[in-house]
Every structure is written in C-alpha cells, then in structure tokens.
PDB file of C-alpha atoms in Angstrom:
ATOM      1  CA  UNK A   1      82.019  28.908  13.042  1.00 49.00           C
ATOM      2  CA  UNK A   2      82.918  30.082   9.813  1.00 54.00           C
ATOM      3  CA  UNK A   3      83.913  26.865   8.285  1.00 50.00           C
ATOM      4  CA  UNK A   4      81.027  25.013   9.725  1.00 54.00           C
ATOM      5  CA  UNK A   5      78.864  27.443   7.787  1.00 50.00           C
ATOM      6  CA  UNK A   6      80.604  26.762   4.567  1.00 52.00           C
ATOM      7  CA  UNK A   7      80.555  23.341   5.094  1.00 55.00           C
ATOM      8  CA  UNK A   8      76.665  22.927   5.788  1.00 52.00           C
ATOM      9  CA  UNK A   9      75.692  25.181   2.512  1.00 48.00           C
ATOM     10  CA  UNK A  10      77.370  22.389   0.234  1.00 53.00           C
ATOM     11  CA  UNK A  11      77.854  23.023  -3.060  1.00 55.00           C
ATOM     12  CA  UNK A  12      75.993  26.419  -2.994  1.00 59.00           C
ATOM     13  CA  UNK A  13      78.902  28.600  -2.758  1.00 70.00           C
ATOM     14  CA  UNK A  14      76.040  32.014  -3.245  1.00 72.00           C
ATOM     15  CA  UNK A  15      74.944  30.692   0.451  1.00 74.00           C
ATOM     16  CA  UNK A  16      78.155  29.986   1.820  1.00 84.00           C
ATOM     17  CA  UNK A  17      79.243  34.066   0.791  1.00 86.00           C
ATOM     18  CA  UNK A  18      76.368  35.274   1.914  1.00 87.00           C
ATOM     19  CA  UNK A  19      76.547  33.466   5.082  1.00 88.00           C
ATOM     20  CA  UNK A  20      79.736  34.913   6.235  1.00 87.00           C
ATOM     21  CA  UNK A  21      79.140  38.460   4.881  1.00 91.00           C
ATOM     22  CA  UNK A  22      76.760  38.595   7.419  1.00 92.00           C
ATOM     23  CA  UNK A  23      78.305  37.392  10.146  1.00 92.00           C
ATOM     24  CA  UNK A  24      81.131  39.432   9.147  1.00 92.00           C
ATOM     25  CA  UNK A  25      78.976  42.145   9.365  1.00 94.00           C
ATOM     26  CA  UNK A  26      77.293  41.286  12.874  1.00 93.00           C
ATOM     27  CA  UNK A  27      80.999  41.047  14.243  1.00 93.00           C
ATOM     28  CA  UNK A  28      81.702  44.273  12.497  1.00 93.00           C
ATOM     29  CA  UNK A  29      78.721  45.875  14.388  1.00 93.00           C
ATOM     30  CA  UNK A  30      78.980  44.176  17.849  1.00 92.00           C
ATOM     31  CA  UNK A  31      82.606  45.461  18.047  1.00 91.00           C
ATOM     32  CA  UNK A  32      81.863  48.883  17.115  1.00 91.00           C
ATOM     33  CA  UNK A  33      79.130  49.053  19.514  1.00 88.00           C
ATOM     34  CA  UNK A  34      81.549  47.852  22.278  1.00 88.00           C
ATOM     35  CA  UNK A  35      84.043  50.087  20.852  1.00 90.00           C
ATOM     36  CA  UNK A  36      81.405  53.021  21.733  1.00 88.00           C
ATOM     37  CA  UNK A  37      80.638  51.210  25.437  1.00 85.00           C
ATOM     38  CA  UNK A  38      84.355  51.241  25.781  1.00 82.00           C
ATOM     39  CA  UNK A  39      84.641  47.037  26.561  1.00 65.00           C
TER      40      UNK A  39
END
C-alpha cells in the first residue's frame, strides 16, 4: 500500500512522506489499541 502511495504522489516527494507518516502512525495506533484489547 505503501508503494502505491508513493507512486500516485509523483514527483512530490513532501506528499509521498507525509503520506506514509501517517499511515505509519494509524498502524502504530491500531496495534497499540489491540495491544490494550489483547488481539
């Protein structure tokens, strides 16, 4: 999923980063949250 982000931002390497900090983050998140549910 990554790389198909990267890939659709272009050029625009600011988009690409910013892009997959966040989805960094969001996978960050969910698996601390399951973490706490105890998945």
């Amino acid at each position: 999923m990554l790389w198909t982000n990267r890939r659709a931002s272009g050029s625009n390497s600011g988009e690409s980063l910013a892009a997959i900090r966040a989805s960094a983050t969001a996978n960050r998140n969910r698996s601390v949250i399951l973490g706490i549910i105890g998945i």
